[in-house]
Amino acid sequence: MQNILITGGAGFIGSHLTRLFVTKYPEYNIVNLDALTYAGNLNNLKDIEHAPNYTFVKGDITDIAFVSNLFATHQFTGVLHCAAESHVDRSITDPLAFVRTNVIGTVSLLQAAKEHWKSNMAEKVFYHISTDEVYGSLGNEGFFTEETAYDPRSPYSASKASSDHFVRAYFHTYQLPVKISNCSNNYGPFHFPEKLIPLCIHNIIHKKALPIYGKGENIRDWLFVEDHVKAIDVIFHKGKVGETYNIGGHNEWTNIDLVKELCKQMDQKLGRAVGESEQLITYVKDRAGHDLRYAIDATKLKDELGWLPSLQFEEGISKTIDWYLNNSEWLDNVTSGDYQKYYSSLYGS
Ligand code: NAD
Ligand code: DAU
């Protein structure tokens, strides 16, 4: 029997993780703690909201008294910490929001775990879900390994790096049983359309400009979100305490090639002329401090725990596009209201 706290379970990755744990482990009690910011959406969890082993709690991870009470009430044995401010562009506009949730929120959870976990430590796990962006930016060669020195370059990645350091500090100083994973770019259903792939899918549907920062030469290593949460499942149950695991897609794309692939597949699916959506590609001002390339070496995870991504990118992206085309109501809901204001403040129209 496990009582597990998932933070940020109403977000993109958190909702896939919550679904996996609620359905795969009916014997676990899963509590999803989420503040429901612009990125949190309970519609992401409609299919499991009435499951007997699932409870949703609305709350803020930075509220230490509230978090501590939650630990007292539910006697958590495990924490899967996903809640975060996650968008680099928003971190450039409002860095303090990232310090608050990503740094203070993480320390507040660590502190509650430290206070409440006094016995049976071998049965406890505090798992921090982090990002490859903490390692900084690669040139054309090389990969991030678990030994790569931290070199965060955006307010978002600096806040995630800081939270990783606090998690390790609680392991070394207080012997809190922690695990960390640093993952590359995810894509898939329920991805909020502020991020490149869902933003372009949305804009292609509506025949709107596809904004490419700079020359479109930046490279990201894309992983289907369901593969990410399967890796988290393996690390949570079998990874070593105190260790870090890199998770990646073995799947590098320049932004421009990726957007052209999206255009090609969507023209076919929407019955449009070959090349029609590519006409929407528009080069815009580059992101400040834009990291050139991320690429993960996930050898440790493969060798120690046997994890490999299961899906080829062309198949994953096809599934993702189909999901957005079949869930236009979800997309319409999240792109109404404040999204329009955000979009025009960043892109001008
Ligand atoms: P997301 O923005 O889609 O979701 C974040 C969730 O956290 C939302 O549900 C939001 O309501 C909640 N939240 C935000 N502030 C909160 C607070 N103060 N208290 C409680 N809940 C709060 O993020 P995501 O893309 O699903 O990312 C989840 C985690 O995975 C983050 O820690 C992120 O750094 C990490 N990560 C993301 C990616 C990616 O490609 N998306 C890759 C690697 C790692
Ligand atoms: O690497 C993992 C990280 O991936 C996660 O930690 C972050 O939470 C997640 O948001 C993601 O960060 P990126 O900045 O790489 O993702 P984003 O989708 O914002 O951008 C992907 C690339 O596309 C990046 O090089 C910037 C570029 N881009 C993005 C947007 C939104 C554009 O060219 N145009 C756009 O409109």
Short mmCIF file of C-alpha atoms and ligand atoms in Angstrom, two decimals:
data_model
loop_
_atom_site.label_atom_id
_atom_site.label_comp_id
_atom_site.label_asym_id
_atom_site.label_seq_id
_atom_site.Cartn_x
_atom_site.Cartn_y
_atom_site.Cartn_z
CA MET A 1 0.00 0.00 0.00
CA GLN A 2 1.35 3.42 -0.94
CA ASN A 3 -0.07 6.92 -0.45
CA ILE A 4 1.38 9.03 -3.22
CA LEU A 5 1.35 12.78 -3.67
CA ILE A 6 1.60 13.97 -7.27
CA THR A 7 2.07 17.73 -7.58
CA GLY A 8 1.06 19.51 -10.78
CA GLY A 9 -1.06 16.53 -11.83
CA ALA A 10 -3.44 18.75 -13.83
CA GLY A 11 -0.67 19.93 -16.14
CA PHE A 12 0.71 18.32 -19.27
CA ILE A 13 3.18 15.71 -17.96
CA GLY A 14 1.51 15.52 -14.55
CA SER A 15 -1.83 14.45 -16.07
CA HIS A 16 -0.19 11.61 -18.02
CA LEU A 17 1.71 10.56 -14.90
CA THR A 18 -1.42 10.67 -12.74
CA ARG A 19 -3.37 8.60 -15.29
CA LEU A 20 -0.59 6.01 -15.45
CA PHE A 21 -0.34 5.63 -11.66
CA VAL A 22 -4.11 5.67 -11.00
CA THR A 23 -4.79 2.99 -13.62
CA LYS A 24 -1.67 0.84 -13.26
CA TYR A 25 -1.61 0.79 -9.44
CA PRO A 26 -5.22 0.48 -8.17
CA GLU A 27 -3.77 -0.45 -4.75
CA TYR A 28 -2.08 2.99 -4.39
CA ASN A 29 -3.94 6.08 -3.16
CA ILE A 30 -3.04 8.96 -5.45
CA VAL A 31 -3.51 12.58 -4.34
CA ASN A 32 -3.10 15.20 -7.05
CA LEU A 33 -2.18 18.61 -5.60
CA ASP A 34 -2.46 21.39 -8.16
CA ALA A 35 -3.01 25.16 -7.92
CA LEU A 36 -4.79 25.15 -11.32
CA THR A 37 -2.78 27.99 -12.80
CA TYR A 38 -3.33 28.84 -16.48
CA ALA A 39 -1.48 25.56 -17.26
CA GLY A 40 -3.54 23.33 -14.97
CA ASN A 41 -6.71 21.85 -16.43
CA LEU A 42 -8.95 19.25 -14.81
CA ASN A 43 -10.29 18.37 -18.27
CA ASN A 44 -6.94 16.61 -18.74
CA LEU A 45 -8.10 14.01 -16.20
CA LYS A 46 -11.81 13.53 -17.02
CA ASP A 47 -11.39 9.79 -17.65
CA ILE A 48 -10.04 9.06 -14.16
CA GLU A 49 -11.66 11.77 -12.01
CA HIS A 50 -14.04 9.28 -10.36
CA ALA A 51 -11.50 6.49 -9.83
CA PRO A 52 -11.72 5.19 -6.22
CA ASN A 53 -7.96 5.55 -5.65
CA TYR A 54 -7.78 9.17 -6.88
CA THR A 55 -8.28 12.47 -5.01
CA PHE A 56 -7.82 15.99 -6.35
CA VAL A 57 -6.79 18.78 -3.97
CA LYS A 58 -6.57 22.38 -5.13
CA GLY A 59 -3.68 24.15 -3.42
CA ASP A 60 -0.38 25.93 -3.77
CA ILE A 61 2.90 24.12 -3.11
CA THR A 62 4.44 27.33 -1.77
CA ASP A 63 1.98 27.30 1.16
CA ILE A 64 4.13 25.36 3.63
CA ALA A 65 1.48 25.09 6.37
CA PHE A 66 -1.05 23.75 3.87
CA VAL A 67 1.45 21.26 2.41
CA SER A 68 2.46 20.08 5.86
CA ASN A 69 -1.21 19.51 6.81
CA LEU A 70 -1.69 17.51 3.64
CA PHE A 71 1.23 15.25 4.61
CA ALA A 72 -0.32 14.80 8.07
CA THR A 73 -3.75 13.95 6.62
CA HIS A 74 -2.64 11.53 3.91
CA GLN A 75 0.54 10.01 5.41
CA PHE A 76 2.31 10.10 2.07
CA THR A 77 4.90 7.42 1.38
CA GLY A 78 5.95 8.87 -1.98
CA VAL A 79 6.06 12.23 -3.74
CA LEU A 80 6.17 12.74 -7.51
CA HIS A 81 6.89 16.44 -7.85
CA CYS A 82 5.83 17.85 -11.25
CA ALA A 83 4.31 21.21 -10.32
CA ALA A 84 6.25 24.08 -11.84
CA GLU A 85 6.14 27.14 -13.96
CA SER A 86 7.37 25.50 -17.15
CA HIS A 87 7.52 27.96 -20.06
CA VAL A 88 10.86 29.63 -20.89
CA ASP A 89 9.26 32.67 -22.60
CA ARG A 90 7.11 33.39 -19.54
CA SER A 91 10.23 33.13 -17.34
CA ILE A 92 11.86 35.89 -19.39
CA THR A 93 8.88 38.17 -18.72
CA ASP A 94 8.28 37.22 -15.07
CA PRO A 95 11.29 35.49 -13.42
CA LEU A 96 9.98 35.88 -9.86
CA ALA A 97 6.97 33.66 -10.53
CA PHE A 98 9.51 30.93 -11.40
CA VAL A 99 11.55 31.48 -8.24
CA ARG A 100 8.36 31.30 -6.20
CA THR A 101 6.90 28.07 -7.54
CA ASN A 102 9.99 26.22 -8.74
CA VAL A 103 12.39 27.07 -5.92
CA ILE A 104 10.26 28.00 -2.88
CA GLY A 105 7.54 25.49 -3.81
CA THR A 106 10.08 22.67 -4.08
CA VAL A 107 11.75 23.56 -0.77
CA SER A 108 8.34 23.74 0.89
CA LEU A 109 7.62 20.14 -0.24
CA LEU A 110 11.09 18.97 0.84
CA GLN A 111 10.60 20.55 4.24
CA ALA A 112 7.19 18.88 4.71
CA ALA A 113 8.66 15.49 3.72
CA LYS A 114 11.57 15.99 6.13
CA GLU A 115 9.20 16.87 8.99
CA HIS A 116 6.80 14.00 8.39
CA TRP A 117 9.17 11.22 7.31
CA LYS A 118 10.85 10.16 10.53
CA SER A 119 10.54 6.38 10.19
CA ASN A 120 10.56 3.60 7.57
CA MET A 121 12.76 5.72 5.35
CA ALA A 122 13.52 2.74 3.09
CA GLU A 123 9.85 2.80 2.02
CA LYS A 124 9.78 6.52 1.16
CA VAL A 125 10.69 8.30 -2.10
CA PHE A 126 10.76 12.00 -2.93
CA TYR A 127 11.01 12.13 -6.73
CA HIS A 128 11.76 15.48 -8.36
CA ILE A 129 10.88 15.77 -12.07
CA SER A 130 13.36 18.09 -13.73
CA THR A 131 14.64 19.20 -17.09
CA ASP A 132 17.70 18.87 -19.34
CA GLU A 133 17.78 22.69 -19.55
CA VAL A 134 19.74 22.79 -16.26
CA TYR A 135 22.81 21.65 -18.24
CA GLY A 136 22.77 24.74 -20.47
CA SER A 137 23.32 24.69 -24.22
CA LEU A 138 25.32 22.30 -26.41
CA GLY A 139 27.19 23.12 -29.61
CA ASN A 140 26.80 20.84 -32.62
CA GLU A 141 28.57 17.95 -30.88
CA GLY A 142 28.15 16.06 -27.61
CA PHE A 143 25.40 15.06 -25.22
CA PHE A 144 24.27 15.86 -21.68
CA THR A 145 25.18 13.08 -19.23
CA GLU A 146 24.37 12.95 -15.52
CA GLU A 147 27.92 14.29 -14.90
CA THR A 148 27.55 17.38 -17.10
CA ALA A 149 28.09 20.53 -15.01
CA TYR A 150 25.03 22.69 -14.48
CA ASP A 151 24.98 25.85 -16.61
CA PRO A 152 21.41 27.18 -16.70
CA ARG A 153 20.92 30.19 -18.93
CA SER A 154 17.24 31.22 -18.66
CA PRO A 155 15.29 32.23 -15.54
CA TYR A 156 13.28 29.00 -16.02
CA SER A 157 16.33 26.73 -16.16
CA ALA A 158 18.04 28.67 -13.34
CA SER A 159 14.98 28.06 -11.14
CA LYS A 160 14.92 24.34 -12.03
CA ALA A 161 18.69 24.04 -11.41
CA SER A 162 18.20 25.68 -8.04
CA SER A 163 15.39 23.27 -7.15
CA ASP A 164 17.58 20.29 -8.18
CA HIS A 165 20.34 21.58 -5.88
CA PHE A 166 17.91 21.87 -2.96
CA VAL A 167 16.69 18.31 -3.55
CA ARG A 168 20.29 17.02 -3.45
CA ALA A 169 21.00 19.19 -0.39
CA TYR A 170 18.12 17.51 1.48
CA PHE A 171 19.57 14.10 0.54
CA HIS A 172 23.09 14.92 1.74
CA THR A 173 22.14 16.98 4.79
CA TYR A 174 19.02 15.20 6.08
CA GLN A 175 19.24 11.81 4.27
CA LEU A 176 15.86 12.48 2.63
CA PRO A 177 15.38 9.61 0.12
CA VAL A 178 15.33 11.58 -3.13
CA LYS A 179 15.50 10.75 -6.83
CA ILE A 180 15.81 13.20 -9.72
CA SER A 181 15.30 12.83 -13.45
CA ASN A 182 16.23 15.40 -16.09
CA CYS A 183 14.24 14.98 -19.28
CA SER A 184 14.34 16.45 -22.77
CA ASN A 185 11.41 18.12 -24.60
CA ASN A 186 8.11 16.26 -24.33
CA TYR A 187 5.26 16.29 -26.82
CA GLY A 188 1.83 14.64 -26.99
CA PRO A 189 -1.85 15.11 -26.04
CA PHE A 190 -2.83 17.79 -23.47
CA HIS A 191 0.26 19.91 -24.23
CA PHE A 192 -0.59 23.57 -23.64
CA PRO A 193 -0.42 25.55 -26.91
CA GLU A 194 2.16 28.05 -25.70
CA LYS A 195 4.86 25.43 -26.51
CA LEU A 196 6.17 25.00 -30.06
CA ILE A 197 4.40 21.81 -31.19
CA PRO A 198 0.83 22.42 -29.92
CA LEU A 199 1.10 26.12 -30.81
CA CYS A 200 1.95 25.22 -34.43
CA ILE A 201 -0.75 22.51 -34.61
CA HIS A 202 -3.30 25.08 -33.40
CA ASN A 203 -2.08 27.72 -35.85
CA ILE A 204 -2.01 25.31 -38.81
CA ILE A 205 -5.63 24.35 -38.08
CA HIS A 206 -6.57 28.06 -38.10
CA LYS A 207 -4.22 28.99 -40.98
CA LYS A 208 -2.34 31.44 -38.74
CA ALA A 209 1.36 32.38 -38.96
CA LEU A 210 3.82 29.80 -37.55
CA PRO A 211 6.34 31.89 -35.55
CA ILE A 212 9.89 30.51 -35.81
CA TYR A 213 12.40 32.18 -33.49
CA GLY A 214 15.62 33.35 -35.18
CA LYS A 215 16.61 31.11 -38.07
CA GLY A 216 14.87 27.97 -36.80
CA GLU A 217 18.26 26.26 -36.38
CA ASN A 218 17.94 25.49 -32.65
CA ILE A 219 17.80 21.80 -31.88
CA ARG A 220 15.65 19.94 -29.36
CA ASP A 221 15.50 16.21 -28.48
CA TRP A 222 11.79 15.26 -28.53
CA LEU A 223 10.21 12.48 -26.46
CA PHE A 224 6.59 11.28 -26.49
CA VAL A 225 5.10 12.15 -23.10
CA GLU A 226 3.82 8.61 -22.45
CA ASP A 227 7.39 7.34 -22.79
CA HIS A 228 8.54 9.98 -20.27
CA VAL A 229 6.00 8.90 -17.64
CA LYS A 230 6.90 5.23 -18.18
CA ALA A 231 10.51 6.17 -17.42
CA ILE A 232 9.37 8.00 -14.27
CA ASP A 233 7.45 4.88 -13.20
CA VAL A 234 10.59 2.72 -13.62
CA ILE A 235 12.85 5.20 -11.78
CA PHE A 236 10.32 5.73 -8.96
CA HIS A 237 10.10 1.99 -8.29
CA LYS A 238 13.58 0.74 -9.23
CA GLY A 239 15.97 3.71 -9.39
CA LYS A 240 18.59 4.19 -6.70
CA VAL A 241 18.00 6.70 -3.92
CA GLY A 242 20.18 9.80 -4.21
CA GLU A 243 20.70 9.26 -7.95
CA THR A 244 19.94 11.30 -11.03
CA TYR A 245 18.74 9.80 -14.32
CA ASN A 246 18.69 11.54 -17.70
CA ILE A 247 15.70 10.76 -19.92
CA GLY A 248 15.79 11.55 -23.65
CA GLY A 249 14.21 10.73 -26.96
CA HIS A 250 17.31 9.95 -29.10
CA ASN A 251 15.45 12.21 -31.47
CA GLU A 252 17.00 15.56 -32.43
CA TRP A 253 15.25 17.98 -34.74
CA THR A 254 15.95 21.56 -35.76
CA ASN A 255 12.87 23.66 -35.11
CA ILE A 256 12.42 24.44 -38.78
CA ASP A 257 12.57 20.78 -39.87
CA LEU A 258 10.16 19.85 -37.10
CA VAL A 259 7.64 22.51 -38.13
CA LYS A 260 7.94 21.44 -41.79
CA GLU A 261 7.21 17.83 -40.74
CA LEU A 262 4.12 19.06 -38.86
CA CYS A 263 3.00 21.02 -41.93
CA LYS A 264 3.48 18.00 -44.20
CA GLN A 265 1.54 15.60 -41.98
CA MET A 266 -1.23 18.12 -41.31
CA ASP A 267 -1.69 18.99 -44.98
CA GLN A 268 -2.26 15.28 -45.64
CA LYS A 269 -4.65 14.83 -42.71
CA LEU A 270 -6.61 18.02 -43.48
CA GLY A 271 -6.79 17.31 -47.21
CA ARG A 272 -4.84 20.47 -48.04
CA ALA A 273 -2.54 20.95 -51.04
CA VAL A 274 1.06 19.75 -50.63
CA GLY A 275 3.13 22.66 -49.24
CA GLU A 276 0.11 24.80 -48.28
CA SER A 277 0.81 25.07 -44.53
CA GLU A 278 4.56 25.72 -45.03
CA GLN A 279 3.52 29.07 -46.47
CA LEU A 280 2.49 30.03 -42.93
CA ILE A 281 6.08 29.79 -41.61
CA THR A 282 7.17 33.23 -40.38
CA TYR A 283 10.61 34.00 -38.94
CA VAL A 284 10.30 36.24 -35.87
CA LYS A 285 12.65 37.88 -33.37
CA ASP A 286 14.76 35.30 -31.54
CA ARG A 287 14.12 34.30 -27.90
CA ALA A 288 16.53 36.17 -25.56
CA GLY A 289 19.40 33.87 -24.56
CA HIS A 290 18.01 31.11 -26.79
CA ASP A 291 19.84 27.82 -26.07
CA LEU A 292 21.16 26.32 -29.32
CA ARG A 293 20.93 22.60 -28.74
CA TYR A 294 19.79 20.05 -26.15
CA ALA A 295 20.59 16.35 -26.54
CA ILE A 296 20.43 13.69 -23.85
CA ASP A 297 22.65 10.68 -23.29
CA ALA A 298 20.23 8.27 -21.56
CA THR A 299 22.69 5.35 -21.39
CA LYS A 300 22.52 5.12 -17.59
CA LEU A 301 18.74 4.67 -17.65
CA LYS A 302 18.98 2.03 -20.39
CA ASP A 303 21.86 0.10 -18.78
CA GLU A 304 20.64 0.23 -15.17
CA LEU A 305 16.87 0.09 -15.58
CA GLY A 306 16.30 -1.12 -19.15
CA TRP A 307 14.26 1.90 -20.29
CA LEU A 308 14.17 2.96 -23.95
CA PRO A 309 11.64 5.17 -25.76
CA SER A 310 9.01 2.99 -27.43
CA LEU A 311 7.71 5.29 -30.15
CA GLN A 312 9.35 6.58 -33.34
CA PHE A 313 8.88 10.32 -33.79
CA GLU A 314 6.88 10.23 -37.05
CA GLU A 315 4.38 7.89 -35.37
CA GLY A 316 4.28 9.91 -32.13
CA ILE A 317 3.72 13.17 -33.94
CA SER A 318 1.00 11.60 -36.11
CA LYS A 319 -0.79 10.35 -32.94
CA THR A 320 -0.40 13.81 -31.40
CA ILE A 321 -1.85 15.64 -34.41
CA ASP A 322 -4.77 13.18 -34.52
CA TRP A 323 -5.45 13.82 -30.83
CA TYR A 324 -5.62 17.61 -31.37
CA LEU A 325 -7.83 17.21 -34.45
CA ASN A 326 -10.19 14.92 -32.51
CA ASN A 327 -10.24 17.15 -29.40
CA SER A 328 -11.00 20.55 -30.86
CA GLU A 329 -13.18 21.38 -27.84
CA TRP A 330 -10.19 20.98 -25.48
CA LEU A 331 -8.07 23.19 -27.75
CA ASP A 332 -10.83 25.82 -28.10
CA ASN A 333 -11.28 25.93 -24.32
CA VAL A 334 -7.62 26.49 -23.52
CA THR A 335 -7.11 29.06 -26.28
CA SER A 336 -10.01 31.28 -25.26
CA GLY A 337 -9.76 34.03 -22.64
CA ASP A 338 -6.32 34.78 -21.22
CA TYR A 339 -4.51 32.81 -23.92
CA GLN A 340 -5.40 35.49 -26.48
CA LYS A 341 -3.87 38.19 -24.28
CA TYR A 342 -0.72 36.13 -23.73
CA TYR A 343 -0.44 35.41 -27.45
CA SER A 344 -0.73 39.02 -28.57
CA SER A 345 1.69 40.21 -25.87
CA LEU A 346 4.34 37.76 -27.13
CA TYR A 347 3.66 37.58 -30.86
CA GLY A 348 1.86 40.86 -31.52
CA SER A 349 -1.29 39.48 -33.18
P1 NAD B 1 2.80 22.40 -17.12
O1 NAD B 1 3.09 23.86 -17.13
O2 NAD B 1 1.98 21.81 -18.21
O3 NAD B 1 2.08 22.00 -15.75
C1 NAD B 1 2.47 22.51 -14.51
C2 NAD B 1 1.38 22.20 -13.50
O4 NAD B 1 1.80 22.70 -12.22
C3 NAD B 1 0.03 22.88 -13.80
O5 NAD B 1 -1.02 21.96 -13.62
C4 NAD B 1 -0.06 24.00 -12.79
O6 NAD B 1 -1.39 24.33 -12.41
C5 NAD B 1 0.72 23.41 -11.62
N1 NAD B 1 1.29 24.44 -10.75
C6 NAD B 1 2.01 25.53 -11.12
N2 NAD B 1 2.33 26.27 -10.05
C7 NAD B 1 1.84 25.61 -8.97
C8 NAD B 1 1.88 25.85 -7.57
N3 NAD B 1 2.49 26.93 -7.07
N4 NAD B 1 1.29 24.96 -6.75
C9 NAD B 1 0.66 23.86 -7.24
N5 NAD B 1 0.59 23.59 -8.57
C10 NAD B 1 1.17 24.45 -9.41
O7 NAD B 1 4.22 21.70 -17.00
P2 NAD B 1 4.75 20.36 -17.70
O8 NAD B 1 5.22 20.69 -19.06
O9 NAD B 1 3.77 19.29 -17.52
O10 NAD B 1 6.04 20.08 -16.81
C11 NAD B 1 5.91 19.33 -15.60
C12 NAD B 1 7.29 19.20 -14.97
O11 NAD B 1 8.17 18.54 -15.86
C13 NAD B 1 7.94 20.56 -14.66
O12 NAD B 1 8.63 20.45 -13.44
C14 NAD B 1 8.91 20.76 -15.81
O13 NAD B 1 10.00 21.55 -15.38
C15 NAD B 1 9.32 19.34 -16.10
N6 NAD B 1 9.74 19.06 -17.49
C16 NAD B 1 8.93 19.42 -18.53
C17 NAD B 1 9.32 19.07 -19.84
C18 NAD B 1 8.45 19.43 -21.03
O14 NAD B 1 8.90 19.24 -22.17
N7 NAD B 1 7.23 19.91 -20.86
C19 NAD B 1 10.51 18.39 -20.05
C20 NAD B 1 11.30 18.06 -18.95
C21 NAD B 1 10.89 18.38 -17.67
O1 DAU B 2 14.08 20.58 -22.67
C1 DAU B 2 13.01 20.44 -21.78
C2 DAU B 2 12.18 21.70 -21.75
O2 DAU B 2 11.47 21.74 -22.99
C3 DAU B 2 11.22 21.77 -20.57
O3 DAU B 2 11.95 21.83 -19.39
C4 DAU B 2 10.32 23.00 -20.69
O4 DAU B 2 9.37 23.00 -19.63
C5 DAU B 2 9.60 22.95 -22.01
O5 DAU B 2 8.82 24.12 -22.17
C6 DAU B 2 10.60 22.83 -23.17
O6 DAU B 2 11.37 24.05 -23.31
P1 DAU B 2 11.69 24.69 -24.76
O7 DAU B 2 11.97 26.12 -24.58
O8 DAU B 2 12.69 23.86 -25.49
O9 DAU B 2 10.24 24.43 -25.47
P2 DAU B 2 9.34 25.36 -26.42
O10 DAU B 2 8.26 24.50 -26.96
O11 DAU B 2 8.98 26.65 -25.78
O12 DAU B 2 10.34 25.70 -27.62
C7 DAU B 2 10.93 24.67 -28.41
C8 DAU B 2 11.84 25.34 -29.41
O13 DAU B 2 11.04 26.09 -30.36
C9 DAU B 2 12.80 26.35 -28.80
O14 DAU B 2 14.03 26.32 -29.51
C10 DAU B 2 12.10 27.70 -29.03
C11 DAU B 2 11.37 27.47 -30.34
N1 DAU B 2 10.10 28.22 -30.51
C12 DAU B 2 9.18 28.13 -29.50
C13 DAU B 2 7.97 28.80 -29.61
C14 DAU B 2 6.95 28.74 -28.50
C15 DAU B 2 9.85 28.91 -31.67
O15 DAU B 2 10.68 28.94 -32.60
N2 DAU B 2 8.65 29.57 -31.78
C16 DAU B 2 7.70 29.55 -30.80
O16 DAU B 2 6.64 30.20 -30.97
#
